[in-house]
Amino acid sequence: MDNKEFGLMRFLYLLLIVTILLQSCRTQDNGRVKTIDERVDSLVSVMTLDEKVGQTVLNGYGWDVSGPVMRETNMKDILDGKIGNLFNAYTAEFNLKLQKEVMEKSRLKIPLLFGYDVIHGHKTIFPIPLGEASSWDIPAIEKASRIAAKEAAANGLHWVLAPMVDICRDPRWGRVTEGAGEDTYLACEIAKARVKGFQGDDLSKRNTVLACVKHFAAYGASQAGRDYHTVDMSERVLREVYLPPYKAAIDAGALSVMASFNEYDGVPAHGSSFLLKDILRNEWGFKGFVVSDYTGTNEMVNHGVVEDTKGAAELAFNSGVEMEIQGNTYFDYLKDLVLEGKVKEEQLDYAVKNILKMKFKLGLFDDPFQYCDTIYEKETLYAPEHLETAHDMACKSMVLLKNESNVLPLSKDKKIALIGPLADSQDDMLGSWSAAGEAHIIPSIKSAVSTFTGRDVLYAKGCNVDDADQSGFDAAMKVAKKSDVVVMVLGESRFMSGEAASRTSLDLPGVQTELLEEVSKLGKPIVLVLLNGRPLTIGKEVELSDAVLEAWYPGTAGGKSVVDILYGERIPSGKLTITFPQNVGQIPIHYNMKNTGRPLYSQPPGFKYTSRYIDCSNDPLFPFGYGLSYTKFEYSDLQLSHSVIGSRDTLKVSVQIKNIGDYDGDEIVQLYIRDLVGSVTRPVKELKGFKKVFLKTGESKIVNFYLSANDLSFYRKDMSWGFEKGDFDVFVGTNSNDCKSAKFKLN
Ligand code: BGC
């Protein structure tokens, strides 16, 4: 071929590319609106191998655990189409700058996708997810996620790495803080609400973001509560307990999924086609894309299932991980793997299409800058409505664990002493996953008390959260002596929960308990406020205190929310979504355990050979669903519409609730069932419904629940999903332990 011919060929080739590109960017074809699939197909048809691989790469930019991680060459790689997605880059201005460069200088002008960890709020921080879950208020949780999405989108982001829906029954695991607790039914409801909140009704709107369900799968079951540890369970438990929340999120429309760090059944999730293909794609029909967790691909070398990172890239990609976060194994090897025939190009095309479809759905091809409007950003971040909602959510999330002699609510004329290492902390109000949250704008509990009472507060720190120094005890005793009531704010500092924050002891760290013991010697009423991210073993502290309020890490409006609850401006209504054990030796302990062949109650008292401990009762410190109010609710008249139902019938379960206390308040009414005889053993209780009802003092309401045979279904002995005829108990009550019960039969 001579130079002239070559020039002509090049010209024709370029012409072809430009034509196809114009085609793919056009939304119309002869007056007909082109589908996203058509637009994606024409785009992929002109992409080079490098550009295709680029769409599978997600790299961190800027702020990160290990400092700035963007490689110097990264901007060049972005413009060359070798990096298609970024995380940790935010603000409308910053992302606009990056996006503009891509739109101006890259060959194909494929917009970058910006992702970020938006776990419980973005700038306006909501309570930690375990706290939000304790509200059992599904519309409120959806609203909180909606606000998080609005703020994230206004801040230049398209994609949130949430919701985290891992069931956890071991509070030693620090990430228990990020989920909804131990129950599958409740976790499903919350997962759906979060996805709807993030994604809204139309992903292309400028105030909605793509959700990412994580961590797939069963990450919350790491052995011994140690983060990143092995997960080993039967497929029955996997399917019945752990998988449903991911499925619920996907059914609610979530279009991305993050693989988990753990192995399941001997295979790391990043290399598990059983999880990522058989279940996620083939059984569930998932249509979005799968992203790795942070270097989760590379870690398969440490897991010992591949020899090197190239092998890790091959295994992860072929198992269904379509985008890689931070590990760079796709960046480094995916092209070669395709050229060597170890990864099929069609498979790469499939992954790239799944990713590009999301960019189209987000409206990025129609307006790559729509998430980068600085005026809208200013109006949106910390909007008054967001702060009010964060306050409401924080109040709803707090759980009153004890209130002897009605020491709470406090009256304004009582002189309080505020003591404890967390009483004047702003930072710890945030929780561990409040990535863009800003502590300096948050009033501490101390400053919120002083704003509320209009006076300076008697305050002493007393000790640090986590060391043995008792030199502050004297000062604490001094202020305690001058007070009518002591409010102690104790717990864990924010990074004692969260990722890589597993603990073997769930006691209050440091000398906080000793401080409480010292103060209790004065005989003054003590209110203990806990800031922490997980169940703690606080039997002793509960005994020493007159009232205990579990405030979690309550977020941006946390200070005011704690104060409003303490002074009765808001009435506590939260209930635990995870069991508080008496001690670590009881773990795993959850309300929906199995009966065993030798249950405690079936034997005469003192009989040794039952399923129990010789040094501790089987009872938890606080059961699932537990939480008090300043008012009291009376349950009566549990009625079933039928004593026998057929498989197509609906059973109506009603109960009367009366507010017999002195305050208007909300009660979370819980319905559980027990399937008495099954082809496989069934839990002693299973949550199947709940309702949050508001009752004025003296008011009664009938609360109705409806159950169908579908609600009674489970994985039967042959692993088919369905119900089995027979006898059932139904329980309705104020927590999993305190219920009225009745019986019915499914025929
Ligand atoms: C966590 C993920 C998170 C990712 C990116 C990982 O260490 O497991 O939940 O989304 O980092 O920050």
Coordinates of N, CA and C and ligand atoms in Angstrom, one line a residue, residues 87 117 161 175 214-215 258 261 293-294 325 433 499, ligand 1:
F87 N -13.5 7.4 41.8 CA -14.2 7.6 43.1 C -13.3 8.5 44.0
D117 N -18.4 6.9 48.7 CA -19.1 6.2 49.8 C -20.1 7.1 50.5
L161 N -21.8 4.3 46.9 CA -21.4 2.9 47.2 C -22.2 2.4 48.4
R175 N -18.3 -3.7 61.2 CA -19.1 -3.2 60.2 C -20.6 -3.4 60.4
K214 N -24.1 -3.7 48.5 CA -22.9 -4.4 48.9 C -23.1 -5.0 50.3
H215 N -22.2 -6.0 50.6 CA -21.1 -6.5 49.9 C -21.5 -7.9 49.6
M258 N -21.6 -4.6 44.6 CA -20.2 -4.7 44.9 C -19.9 -6.1 45.5
F261 N -15.3 -9.0 50.3 CA -14.0 -9.4 50.5 C -13.8 -10.8 50.9
D293 N -14.7 -4.9 45.3 CA -14.4 -4.1 46.5 C -12.9 -3.6 46.3
Y294 N -12.6 -2.7 47.2 CA -11.2 -2.0 47.1 C -10.1 -3.1 47.2
I325 N -12.3 -1.7 41.3 CA -12.0 -0.5 42.1 C -10.6 -0.5 42.7
W433 N -18.4 6.0 58.9 CA -18.5 6.1 57.4 C -19.2 7.4 57.0
E499 N -15.2 -0.3 59.3 CA -14.4 -1.3 58.7 C -13.1 -1.4 59.5
Ligands
BGC1 C1 -15.2 -1.1 51.6 C2 -16.3 -0.7 50.7 C3 -16.1 0.7 50.2 C4 -14.8 0.8 49.5 C5 -14.5 2.1 48.8 C6 -13.8 -0.8 51.0 O1 -12.8 -0.9 51.8 O2 -15.3 -2.4 52.0 O3 -17.5 -0.7 51.5 O4 -17.2 1.1 49.4 O5 -13.8 0.5 50.4 O6 -14.2 3.1 49.7

